[in-house]
Coordinates of N, CA and C and ligand atoms in Angstrom, one line a residue:
X157 N 236.9 -25.4 -180.6 CA 237.8 -24.6 -181.5 C 239.1 -24.2 -180.7
X158 N 240.2 -24.4 -181.2 CA 241.4 -24.0 -180.6 C 242.1 -22.9 -181.4
X159 N 242.1 -21.7 -180.9 CA 242.9 -20.6 -181.6 C 244.3 -20.7 -181.0
X160 N 245.2 -21.1 -181.9 CA 246.6 -21.4 -181.4 C 247.4 -20.1 -181.1
X161 N 246.9 -19.0 -181.6 CA 247.5 -17.7 -181.2 C 247.4 -17.5 -179.7
X162 N 246.3 -18.0 -179.1 CA 246.1 -17.9 -177.7 C 247.3 -18.4 -176.9
X163 N 247.9 -19.5 -177.4 CA 249.0 -20.1 -176.7 C 250.2 -19.2 -176.5
X164 N 250.3 -18.2 -177.5 CA 251.4 -17.2 -177.4 C 251.2 -16.2 -176.3
X165 N 250.1 -16.2 -175.6 CA 249.8 -15.2 -174.6 C 250.4 -15.7 -173.3
X166 N 251.0 -16.9 -173.2 CA 251.7 -17.4 -172.1 C 253.1 -16.9 -172.1
X167 N 253.6 -16.3 -171.0 CA 254.9 -15.7 -171.0 C 256.0 -16.8 -170.6
X168 N 257.1 -16.6 -171.2 CA 258.3 -17.5 -171.0 C 259.6 -16.7 -171.1
X169 N 260.6 -17.2 -170.5 CA 262.0 -16.6 -170.8 C 262.7 -17.5 -171.8
X170 N 264.0 -17.2 -172.1 CA 264.8 -18.0 -173.0 C 266.1 -18.3 -172.3
X171 N 266.5 -19.5 -172.4 CA 267.7 -20.0 -171.6 C 268.5 -21.0 -172.4
X172 N 269.8 -21.2 -172.0 CA 270.5 -22.3 -172.5 C 270.6 -23.3 -171.3
X173 N 270.1 -24.5 -171.6 CA 270.2 -25.6 -170.6 C 271.3 -26.5 -171.0
X174 N 272.2 -26.8 -170.0 CA 273.4 -27.6 -170.3 C 273.6 -28.7 -169.4
X175 N 274.2 -29.8 -169.8 CA 274.6 -30.8 -168.9 C 275.9 -31.5 -169.5
X176 N 276.3 -32.5 -168.7 CA 277.6 -33.2 -169.1 C 278.7 -33.0 -168.1
X177 N 279.9 -33.0 -168.6 CA 281.0 -32.8 -167.7 C 282.2 -32.1 -168.5
X178 N 283.4 -32.1 -167.9 CA 284.5 -31.4 -168.6 C 284.9 -32.1 -169.9
X179 N 284.7 -33.5 -170.0 CA 285.1 -34.2 -171.2 C 284.1 -34.0 -172.3
X180 N 282.8 -34.0 -171.9 CA 281.8 -33.9 -173.0 C 280.5 -33.2 -172.4
X181 N 280.1 -32.2 -173.0 CA 278.9 -31.5 -172.5 C 278.1 -31.1 -173.7
X182 N 276.8 -30.7 -173.4 CA 275.9 -30.3 -174.5 C 274.9 -29.4 -173.9
X183 N 274.2 -28.6 -174.8 CA 273.2 -27.7 -174.3 C 272.2 -27.4 -175.4
X184 N 271.0 -26.9 -175.0 CA 270.0 -26.5 -175.9 C 269.2 -25.3 -175.4
X185 N 268.6 -24.6 -176.4 CA 267.8 -23.4 -176.0 C 266.4 -23.9 -175.5
X186 N 266.0 -23.3 -174.4 CA 264.7 -23.7 -173.8 C 263.9 -22.5 -173.4
X187 N 262.6 -22.6 -173.6 CA 261.8 -21.5 -173.1 C 260.9 -22.1 -172.0
X188 N 261.2 -23.3 -171.6 CA 260.3 -23.9 -170.6 C 261.1 -24.2 -169.3
X189 N 261.5 -23.2 -168.7 CA 262.2 -23.3 -167.4 C 261.3 -22.5 -166.4
X190 N 260.9 -23.1 -165.3 CA 260.1 -22.4 -164.3 C 260.3 -22.9 -162.9
X191 N 260.2 -22.0 -162.0 CA 260.4 -22.5 -160.6 C 259.1 -23.2 -160.1
X192 N 259.3 -24.3 -159.5 CA 258.1 -25.1 -159.0 C 257.9 -25.0 -157.5
X193 N 259.0 -24.9 -156.7 CA 258.8 -24.7 -155.3 C 259.9 -23.8 -154.8
X194 N 259.5 -23.1 -153.6 CA 260.5 -22.2 -153.0 C 261.4 -22.8 -152.0
X195 N 260.8 -23.7 -151.1 CA 261.6 -24.3 -150.0 C 261.5 -25.8 -150.1
X196 N 262.4 -26.5 -150.7 CA 263.6 -26.0 -151.3 C 263.3 -25.4 -152.7
X197 N 264.2 -24.6 -153.2 CA 264.0 -24.0 -154.5 C 264.2 -25.1 -155.6
X198 N 263.2 -25.4 -156.3 CA 263.3 -26.4 -157.3 C 262.8 -25.8 -158.7
X199 N 263.4 -26.3 -159.7 CA 263.0 -25.8 -161.1 C 262.7 -26.9 -162.0
X200 N 261.8 -26.7 -162.9 CA 261.4 -27.6 -163.9 C 262.0 -27.2 -165.3
X201 N 262.5 -28.2 -166.0 CA 263.0 -28.0 -167.3 C 262.4 -29.1 -168.2
X202 N 261.7 -28.6 -169.3 CA 261.0 -29.6 -170.2 C 261.9 -29.8 -171.4
X203 N 262.3 -31.1 -171.6 CA 263.3 -31.4 -172.6 C 262.8 -32.5 -173.6
X204 N 262.8 -32.3 -174.9 CA 262.4 -33.3 -175.8 C 263.3 -34.5 -175.7
X205 N 262.7 -35.7 -175.8 CA 263.4 -36.9 -175.6 C 264.5 -37.1 -176.7
X206 N 264.2 -36.4 -177.9 CA 265.2 -36.5 -179.0 C 266.4 -35.5 -178.8
X207 N 266.3 -34.6 -177.9 CA 267.4 -33.7 -177.7 C 268.6 -34.4 -177.2
X208 N 269.7 -34.1 -177.8 CA 271.0 -34.8 -177.4 C 271.2 -34.5 -175.9
X209 N 270.9 -33.3 -175.4 CA 271.1 -33.0 -174.0 C 270.3 -33.8 -173.0
X210 N 269.2 -34.4 -173.4 CA 268.4 -35.2 -172.5 C 269.2 -36.4 -171.9
X211 N 270.1 -37.0 -172.8 CA 270.9 -38.1 -172.3 C 271.9 -37.6 -171.3
X212 N 272.5 -36.4 -171.5 CA 273.5 -35.9 -170.6 C 272.8 -35.6 -169.2
X213 N 271.6 -35.1 -169.2 CA 271.0 -34.7 -167.9 C 270.7 -36.0 -167.1
X214 N 270.2 -37.0 -167.9 CA 269.9 -38.3 -167.2 C 271.1 -39.0 -166.7
X215 N 272.2 -38.9 -167.4 CA 273.5 -39.6 -167.0 C 274.2 -38.9 -165.9
X216 N 274.3 -37.5 -166.0 CA 275.0 -36.8 -164.9 C 274.2 -36.4 -163.7
X217 N 272.8 -36.4 -163.9 CA 272.0 -36.1 -162.8 C 272.1 -34.6 -162.4
X218 N 272.4 -33.8 -163.3 CA 272.4 -32.3 -163.0 C 272.3 -31.5 -164.3
X219 N 271.9 -30.3 -164.1 CA 271.9 -29.4 -165.3 C 272.1 -27.9 -164.9
X220 N 272.6 -27.1 -165.9 CA 272.7 -25.7 -165.6 C 271.7 -24.9 -166.5
X221 N 271.4 -23.7 -166.1 CA 270.5 -22.9 -166.9 C 271.2 -21.5 -167.0
X222 N 271.5 -21.1 -168.2 CA 272.0 -19.7 -168.4 C 270.9 -18.8 -168.9
X223 N 270.7 -17.7 -168.2 CA 269.6 -16.8 -168.6 C 270.1 -15.8 -169.6
X224 N 269.5 -15.8 -170.8 CA 269.9 -14.9 -171.9 C 269.3 -13.6 -171.9
X225 N 270.1 -12.6 -172.4 CA 269.5 -11.2 -172.4 C 268.9 -10.9 -173.8
X226 N 268.3 -9.7 -173.8 CA 267.5 -9.3 -175.0 C 268.3 -9.2 -176.3
X227 N 269.6 -8.8 -176.2 CA 270.4 -8.6 -177.4 C 271.2 -9.8 -177.7
X228 N 270.9 -11.0 -177.2 CA 271.6 -12.2 -177.5 C 271.7 -12.4 -179.0
X229 N 272.9 -12.7 -179.5 CA 273.2 -12.8 -180.9 C 272.4 -14.0 -181.5
X230 N 272.0 -13.9 -182.8 CA 271.4 -15.0 -183.5 C 272.2 -16.2 -183.5
X231 N 273.5 -16.1 -183.5 CA 274.4 -17.2 -183.5 C 274.2 -18.2 -182.3
X232 N 273.9 -17.6 -181.2 CA 273.6 -18.4 -180.0 C 272.4 -19.2 -180.2
X233 N 271.3 -18.6 -180.7 CA 270.1 -19.3 -181.0 C 270.3 -20.4 -182.1
X234 N 271.1 -20.0 -183.1 CA 271.4 -20.9 -184.2 C 272.1 -22.2 -183.7
X235 N 273.1 -21.9 -182.9 CA 274.0 -23.0 -182.4 C 273.2 -23.9 -181.4
X236 N 272.5 -23.3 -180.4 CA 271.9 -24.1 -179.4 C 270.5 -24.5 -179.6
X237 N 269.8 -23.7 -180.5 CA 268.3 -23.9 -180.6 C 267.9 -24.6 -181.9
X238 N 268.8 -24.7 -182.9 CA 268.3 -25.2 -184.2 C 269.2 -26.3 -184.7
X239 N 270.3 -26.6 -184.0 CA 271.3 -27.6 -184.4 C 271.4 -28.5 -183.2
X240 N 271.8 -29.8 -183.5 CA 271.9 -30.8 -182.4 C 273.4 -31.1 -182.1
X241 N 273.7 -31.3 -180.9 CA 275.0 -31.7 -180.4 C 275.3 -33.1 -181.0
X242 N 274.3 -33.8 -181.6 CA 274.6 -35.1 -182.2 C 275.5 -34.9 -183.4
X243 N 275.5 -33.7 -184.0 CA 276.2 -33.4 -185.2 C 277.5 -32.7 -185.1
X244 N 277.7 -31.9 -184.0 CA 278.9 -31.2 -183.8 C 279.0 -30.9 -182.3
X245 N 280.3 -30.5 -181.9 CA 280.5 -30.1 -180.5 C 280.1 -28.7 -180.3
X246 N 278.9 -28.5 -179.7 CA 278.4 -27.1 -179.4 C 279.2 -26.3 -178.5
X247 N 280.0 -27.0 -177.6 CA 280.7 -26.3 -176.5 C 282.0 -25.7 -177.0
X248 N 282.5 -26.2 -178.2 CA 283.8 -25.7 -178.7 C 283.8 -24.2 -178.9
X249 N 284.8 -23.5 -178.4 CA 284.9 -22.1 -178.6 C 284.0 -21.3 -177.7
X250 N 283.2 -21.9 -176.9 CA 282.3 -21.1 -176.0 C 283.0 -20.8 -174.7
X251 N 282.5 -19.8 -174.0 CA 283.1 -19.4 -172.7 C 282.3 -20.2 -171.6
X252 N 283.0 -21.2 -171.1 CA 282.3 -22.2 -170.2 C 282.9 -22.2 -168.8
X253 N 282.0 -22.2 -167.8 CA 282.5 -22.4 -166.5 C 281.9 -23.8 -166.0
X254 N 282.6 -24.5 -165.1 CA 282.1 -25.7 -164.6 C 281.5 -25.6 -163.2
X255 N 280.3 -26.1 -163.0 CA 279.6 -25.9 -161.8 C 280.1 -26.9 -160.7
X256 N 279.4 -26.8 -159.5 CA 279.8 -27.6 -158.4 C 279.6 -29.1 -158.7
X257 N 278.7 -29.5 -159.6 CA 278.4 -30.9 -159.9 C 279.3 -31.3 -161.1
X258 N 280.0 -30.3 -161.7 CA 280.9 -30.5 -162.9 C 280.2 -30.2 -164.2
X259 N 278.9 -29.8 -164.1 CA 278.2 -29.5 -165.4 C 278.8 -28.2 -166.0
X260 N 278.8 -28.2 -167.4 CA 279.2 -26.9 -168.0 C 278.1 -25.9 -167.9
X261 N 278.6 -24.6 -167.8 CA 277.6 -23.5 -167.7 C 278.1 -22.5 -168.8
X262 N 277.2 -22.2 -169.8 CA 277.6 -21.3 -170.9 C 277.5 -19.9 -170.3
X263 N 278.6 -19.1 -170.5 CA 278.6 -17.8 -170.0 C 278.3 -16.7 -171.1
X264 N 278.5 -17.2 -172.3 CA 278.3 -16.2 -173.4 C 276.8 -15.7 -173.4
X265 N 276.7 -14.4 -173.4 CA 275.4 -13.7 -173.4 C 274.5 -14.0 -172.2
X266 N 275.1 -14.6 -171.2 CA 274.3 -14.9 -170.0 C 274.3 -13.8 -169.0
X267 N 273.2 -13.5 -168.4 CA 273.1 -12.4 -167.4 C 273.0 -13.1 -166.0
X268 N 272.8 -14.3 -165.9 CA 272.7 -15.1 -164.7 C 272.8 -16.5 -165.0
X269 N 273.1 -17.4 -164.0 CA 273.0 -18.8 -164.2 C 272.6 -19.5 -163.0
X270 N 272.0 -20.7 -163.2 CA 271.6 -21.6 -162.1 C 272.2 -22.9 -162.3
X271 N 272.4 -23.6 -161.2 CA 272.9 -25.0 -161.3 C 271.9 -25.8 -160.5
X272 N 271.5 -26.9 -161.0 CA 270.5 -27.8 -160.3 C 270.9 -29.2 -160.3
X273 N 270.6 -29.9 -159.2 CA 270.8 -31.3 -159.1 C 269.4 -32.0 -159.4
X274 N 269.5 -33.0 -160.3 CA 268.2 -33.6 -160.7 C 267.6 -34.4 -159.5
X275 N 266.3 -34.1 -159.2 CA 265.7 -34.9 -158.1 C 264.5 -35.7 -158.6
X276 N 263.9 -35.4 -159.7 CA 262.8 -36.2 -160.3 C 262.7 -36.0 -161.8
X277 N 262.3 -37.1 -162.5 CA 262.0 -37.0 -163.9 C 260.7 -37.5 -164.2
X278 N 259.9 -36.7 -164.9 CA 258.5 -37.2 -165.4 C 258.5 -37.4 -166.9
X279 N 258.0 -38.5 -167.3 CA 257.8 -38.8 -168.7 C 256.5 -38.2 -169.1
X280 N 256.5 -37.1 -169.9 CA 255.3 -36.4 -170.3 C 254.9 -36.6 -171.8
X281 N 255.4 -37.7 -172.3 CA 255.1 -38.1 -173.7 C 256.3 -37.8 -174.6
X282 N 256.2 -36.8 -175.4 CA 257.3 -36.4 -176.3 C 258.5 -35.9 -175.5
X283 N 258.3 -35.4 -174.3 CA 259.3 -34.7 -173.5 C 259.5 -35.3 -172.2
X284 N 260.6 -35.0 -171.6 CA 260.9 -35.4 -170.2 C 260.8 -34.1 -169.4
X285 N 260.1 -34.1 -168.3 CA 260.1 -32.9 -167.4 C 261.1 -33.2 -166.2
X286 N 262.2 -32.5 -166.3 CA 263.2 -32.7 -165.2 C 263.0 -31.7 -164.1
X287 N 263.0 -32.2 -162.9 CA 262.9 -31.3 -161.7 C 264.3 -31.3 -161.0
X288 N 264.8 -30.1 -160.9 CA 266.1 -30.0 -160.3 C 266.1 -29.1 -159.1
X289 N 266.9 -29.4 -158.1 CA 267.0 -28.6 -156.9 C 268.2 -27.6 -157.0
X290 N 267.9 -26.4 -156.7 CA 269.0 -25.4 -156.9 C 270.1 -25.6 -155.9
X291 N 271.3 -25.6 -156.5 CA 272.5 -25.7 -155.6 C 273.4 -24.5 -155.8
X292 N 273.2 -23.8 -156.8 CA 274.1 -22.6 -157.1 C 273.3 -21.6 -158.0
X293 N 273.4 -20.3 -157.7 CA 272.8 -19.3 -158.6 C 273.7 -18.1 -158.5
X294 N 274.0 -17.5 -159.7 CA 274.8 -16.3 -159.7 C 274.4 -15.3 -160.7
X295 N 274.4 -14.0 -160.3 CA 274.0 -12.9 -161.2 C 275.3 -12.5 -161.9
X296 N 275.3 -12.3 -163.2 CA 276.5 -11.9 -163.9 C 276.5 -10.5 -164.4
X297 N 275.2 -10.0 -164.8 CA 275.1 -8.7 -165.3 C 273.7 -8.2 -165.0
X298 N 273.7 -7.2 -164.1 CA 272.4 -6.7 -163.6 C 271.9 -5.5 -164.5
X299 N 272.6 -5.2 -165.5 CA 272.3 -4.0 -166.3 C 271.4 -4.4 -167.5
X300 N 271.4 -5.6 -167.9 CA 270.6 -6.1 -169.1 C 269.4 -6.8 -168.7
X301 N 268.4 -6.7 -169.6 CA 267.1 -7.4 -169.3 C 267.1 -8.8 -169.8
X302 N 266.4 -9.7 -169.1 CA 266.3 -11.1 -169.7 C 265.4 -11.0 -170.9
X303 N 265.7 -11.9 -171.9 CA 264.9 -12.0 -173.1 C 263.6 -12.8 -172.8
X304 N 262.5 -12.4 -173.3 CA 261.3 -13.2 -173.2 C 261.0 -13.9 -174.5
X305 N 260.2 -14.9 -174.5 CA 259.9 -15.7 -175.7 C 259.0 -14.7 -176.6
X306 N 258.2 -13.9 -176.0 CA 257.4 -13.0 -176.8 C 258.3 -12.0 -177.6
X307 N 259.3 -11.5 -176.9 CA 260.2 -10.5 -177.5 C 260.9 -11.2 -178.7
X308 N 261.3 -12.5 -178.4 CA 262.1 -13.2 -179.4 C 261.2 -13.4 -180.7
X309 N 259.9 -13.7 -180.4 CA 259.0 -13.9 -181.6 C 258.6 -12.6 -182.3
X310 N 258.3 -11.6 -181.5 CA 257.8 -10.3 -182.1 C 258.9 -9.4 -182.6
X311 N 260.0 -9.3 -181.9 CA 261.1 -8.3 -182.3 C 262.2 -9.1 -183.1
X312 N 262.6 -10.2 -182.6 CA 263.6 -10.9 -183.3 C 263.1 -11.8 -184.4
X313 N 261.7 -11.9 -184.5 CA 261.1 -12.7 -185.5 C 261.5 -14.2 -185.5
X314 N 261.8 -14.7 -184.3 CA 262.2 -16.1 -184.2 C 261.0 -17.0 -184.0
X315 N 261.2 -18.2 -184.4 CA 260.1 -19.2 -184.2 C 260.8 -20.5 -183.5
X316 N 260.0 -21.2 -182.8 CA 260.6 -22.4 -182.1 C 260.5 -23.6 -183.0
X317 N 261.5 -24.4 -183.0 CA 261.4 -25.6 -183.9 C 260.6 -26.7 -183.3
X318 N 260.4 -27.8 -184.0 CA 259.5 -28.9 -183.6 C 259.8 -29.5 -182.2
X319 N 261.0 -29.5 -181.8 CA 261.4 -30.1 -180.6 C 260.9 -29.3 -179.4
X320 N 260.6 -28.0 -179.6 CA 260.2 -27.2 -178.5 C 258.7 -27.6 -178.0
X321 N 258.5 -27.6 -176.7 CA 257.1 -28.0 -176.3 C 256.1 -27.0 -176.7
X322 N 256.5 -25.8 -177.0 CA 255.5 -24.8 -177.4 C 255.4 -24.6 -178.9
X323 N 256.0 -25.5 -179.7 CA 256.0 -25.4 -181.1 C 254.5 -25.4 -181.6
X324 N 254.2 -24.5 -182.5 CA 252.9 -24.5 -183.2 C 253.1 -24.5 -184.7
X325 N 252.5 -25.5 -185.3 CA 252.5 -25.6 -186.8 C 252.0 -24.3 -187.4
X326 N 252.7 -23.6 -188.3 CA 252.3 -22.4 -188.9 C 250.9 -22.5 -189.5
X327 N 250.6 -23.7 -190.1 CA 249.4 -23.8 -190.8 C 248.2 -23.8 -189.8
X328 N 248.5 -24.0 -188.5 CA 247.4 -24.0 -187.5 C 247.1 -22.6 -187.1
X329 N 248.0 -21.6 -187.4 CA 247.7 -20.3 -187.0 C 246.7 -19.7 -188.0
X330 N 245.8 -18.9 -187.5 CA 244.8 -18.3 -188.4 C 245.4 -17.4 -189.4
X331 N 245.1 -17.7 -190.7 CA 245.7 -16.9 -191.7 C 244.8 -15.7 -192.1
X332 N 245.5 -14.6 -192.4 CA 244.7 -13.4 -192.9 C 244.5 -13.5 -194.4
X333 N 243.3 -13.1 -194.8 CA 243.0 -13.1 -196.2 C 243.9 -12.0 -196.8
X334 N 244.7 -12.3 -197.8 CA 245.6 -11.3 -198.2 C 245.5 -10.9 -199.7
X335 N 245.5 -11.9 -200.5 CA 245.3 -11.7 -202.0 C 246.4 -10.8 -202.6
X336 N 247.5 -10.6 -201.9 CA 248.5 -9.6 -202.4 C 249.5 -10.4 -203.2
X337 N 250.4 -9.7 -203.8 CA 251.5 -10.3 -204.6 C 252.8 -10.5 -203.8
X338 N 252.7 -10.2 -202.5 CA 253.9 -10.3 -201.7 C 254.1 -11.8 -201.4
X339 N 255.4 -12.2 -201.3 CA 255.7 -13.6 -201.1 C 256.4 -13.7 -199.7
X340 N 256.4 -15.0 -199.3 CA 257.1 -15.3 -198.0 C 258.1 -16.4 -198.3
X341 N 259.2 -16.2 -197.6 CA 260.4 -17.2 -197.7 C 260.7 -17.7 -196.3
X342 N 261.0 -19.0 -196.3 CA 261.3 -19.6 -195.0 C 262.8 -20.1 -194.9
X343 N 263.4 -19.9 -193.7 CA 264.7 -20.3 -193.5 C 264.7 -21.9 -193.3
X344 N 265.4 -22.6 -194.0 CA 265.4 -24.1 -193.9 C 266.0 -24.6 -192.6
X345 N 266.8 -23.7 -192.0 CA 267.5 -24.2 -190.7 C 266.6 -23.9 -189.5
X346 N 266.0 -22.7 -189.4 CA 265.3 -22.4 -188.1 C 263.8 -22.2 -188.3
X347 N 263.4 -22.0 -189.5 CA 261.9 -21.8 -189.8 C 261.5 -20.3 -189.8
X348 N 262.5 -19.4 -189.6 CA 262.1 -18.0 -189.6 C 261.5 -17.7 -191.0
X349 N 260.5 -16.8 -190.9 CA 259.8 -16.5 -192.2 C 260.1 -15.0 -192.6
X350 N 260.6 -14.8 -193.7 CA 260.8 -13.5 -194.3 C 259.5 -13.1 -195.0
X351 N 258.8 -12.1 -194.5 CA 257.5 -11.8 -195.1 C 257.7 -10.4 -195.8
X352 N 257.6 -10.5 -197.1 CA 257.9 -9.3 -198.0 C 257.0 -8.1 -197.6
X353 N 255.7 -8.5 -197.3 CA 254.7 -7.4 -197.0 C 255.1 -6.7 -195.7
X354 N 255.5 -7.5 -194.7 CA 255.8 -6.9 -193.4 C 257.1 -6.1 -193.5
X355 N 258.1 -6.7 -194.2 CA 259.4 -6.1 -194.3 C 259.5 -4.9 -195.3
X356 N 258.5 -4.8 -196.2 CA 258.5 -3.7 -197.2 C 259.6 -3.8 -198.2
X357 N 260.1 -5.0 -198.4 CA 261.2 -5.2 -199.4 C 261.1 -6.6 -200.0
X358 N 261.3 -6.7 -201.3 CA 261.3 -8.0 -201.9 C 262.5 -8.8 -201.5
X359 N 262.3 -10.1 -201.3 CA 263.4 -11.0 -200.9 C 264.5 -10.9 -201.9
X360 N 264.1 -10.9 -203.2 CA 265.1 -10.9 -204.2 C 266.0 -9.6 -204.2
X361 N 265.5 -8.6 -203.6 CA 266.2 -7.3 -203.6 C 267.2 -7.3 -202.4
X362 N 267.2 -8.3 -201.5 CA 268.1 -8.3 -200.4 C 269.5 -8.7 -200.9
X363 N 270.6 -8.1 -200.3 CA 271.9 -8.4 -200.8 C 272.2 -9.9 -200.7
X364 N 273.2 -10.4 -201.5 CA 273.4 -11.8 -201.5 C 274.1 -12.3 -200.2
X365 N 274.7 -11.3 -199.5 CA 275.4 -11.8 -198.2 C 274.4 -11.6 -197.0
X366 N 273.1 -11.3 -197.4 CA 272.1 -11.2 -196.3 C 272.0 -12.6 -195.6
X367 N 271.9 -12.6 -194.3 CA 271.7 -13.9 -193.6 C 270.4 -13.8 -192.7
X368 N 270.0 -15.0 -192.4 CA 268.8 -15.1 -191.5 C 269.1 -14.4 -190.2
X369 N 268.2 -13.4 -189.8 CA 268.4 -12.7 -188.6 C 268.3 -13.5 -187.3
X370 N 267.7 -14.7 -187.4 CA 267.6 -15.5 -186.2 C 268.7 -16.5 -186.0
X371 N 269.1 -17.2 -187.1 CA 270.1 -18.2 -186.9 C 271.4 -18.1 -187.8
X372 N 271.4 -17.0 -188.6 CA 272.6 -16.7 -189.4 C 272.8 -17.6 -190.7
X373 N 271.7 -18.3 -191.1 CA 271.8 -19.1 -192.3 C 271.8 -18.2 -193.6
X374 N 272.5 -18.7 -194.6 CA 272.6 -17.9 -195.8 C 271.3 -17.7 -196.6
X375 N 271.2 -16.6 -197.3 CA 270.0 -16.3 -198.1 C 269.6 -17.4 -199.0
X376 N 270.6 -18.0 -199.6 CA 270.4 -19.1 -200.6 C 269.7 -20.3 -200.0
X377 N 269.7 -20.4 -198.7 CA 269.1 -21.6 -198.0 C 267.7 -21.3 -197.6
X378 N 267.1 -20.2 -198.1 CA 265.7 -19.9 -197.9 C 264.9 -20.5 -199.0
X379 N 263.6 -21.0 -198.7 CA 262.8 -21.5 -199.7 C 261.5 -20.6 -199.7
X380 N 260.9 -20.5 -200.9 CA 259.7 -19.7 -201.1 C 258.5 -20.6 -200.5
X381 N 257.6 -20.0 -199.8 CA 256.5 -20.8 -199.3 C 255.2 -20.2 -199.7
Ligands
FMN522 C1 263.0 -20.4 -179.0 C2 263.3 -21.8 -178.7 C3 262.7 -22.5 -177.6 C4 263.0 -23.8 -177.4 N1 262.4 -24.4 -176.3 C5 262.7 -25.7 -176.1 C6 262.2 -26.4 -174.9 O1 261.7 -25.7 -174.0 N2 262.4 -27.7 -174.8 C7 263.0 -28.5 -175.7 O2 263.2 -29.7 -175.6 N3 263.5 -27.9 -176.9 C8 263.3 -26.5 -177.0 N4 263.8 -25.9 -178.2 C9 264.5 -26.8 -179.2 C10 265.9 -27.2 -178.9 O3 266.7 -26.1 -178.4 C11 266.5 -27.8 -180.2 O4 265.8 -28.9 -180.6 C12 268.0 -28.1 -180.0 O5 268.6 -28.2 -181.3 C13 268.3 -29.4 -179.3 O6 269.7 -29.5 -179.1 P1 270.4 -30.9 -178.7 O7 269.9 -32.0 -179.6 O8 271.9 -30.6 -179.0 O9 270.1 -31.1 -177.3 C14 263.7 -24.6 -178.4 C15 264.3 -23.9 -179.5 C16 264.1 -22.6 -179.6 C17 264.8 -21.9 -180.8

């Protein structure tokens, strides 16, 4: 038996991983960044093969990691975590700095950033595990706390989409017997679920300009589940 709730007991942070150059860059939200060795300092980044950013990392041989803080706006998660750079230029209008290798580094909502040179790539099935050696790291704001995946799930009510390595199909999570008349509505963009019972308010009673607290999608784009 696998209780999928157990997987949420593993701790992660949340980051924007970027690659590319001044002409064209792209980035995605990742919760799977971790340090693998100290001397030299190397980091792993797990990236879905279908992520547009995967091509940029392979082509340029470097990537940046921006560390997000707890109050990061839903727009950042919406732009980098639920939409693909295949469909629009994610970097447009963002506060970008270019690293020593030329990779873009997103500064919006970042409290620190790292820049890594790609040293190894492992094919792990649906994802590529990139190993990068640290060539630059800077602290931008020491007053804010980094956001964790657990905080994102529990406080921000966010869920990871299918491309995330830690995605868990909602139907696999153990359901509580409820038998109530409360309904649940799902955001068609990011998968956030509005649970009437938990929120204490009917979805239909929310104002028409209410938007998804995770990715900013309009109320009308929610479906009843
Ligand atoms: C909370 C969260 C965590 C995520 N973690 C990862 C991750 O670790 N690896 C990954 O490949 N995708 C992850 N994703 C999904 C990508 O951010 C998402 O598929 C993104 O749209 C890909 O963008 P791109 O196609 O422009 O590269 C995560 C998304 C969210 C919202």
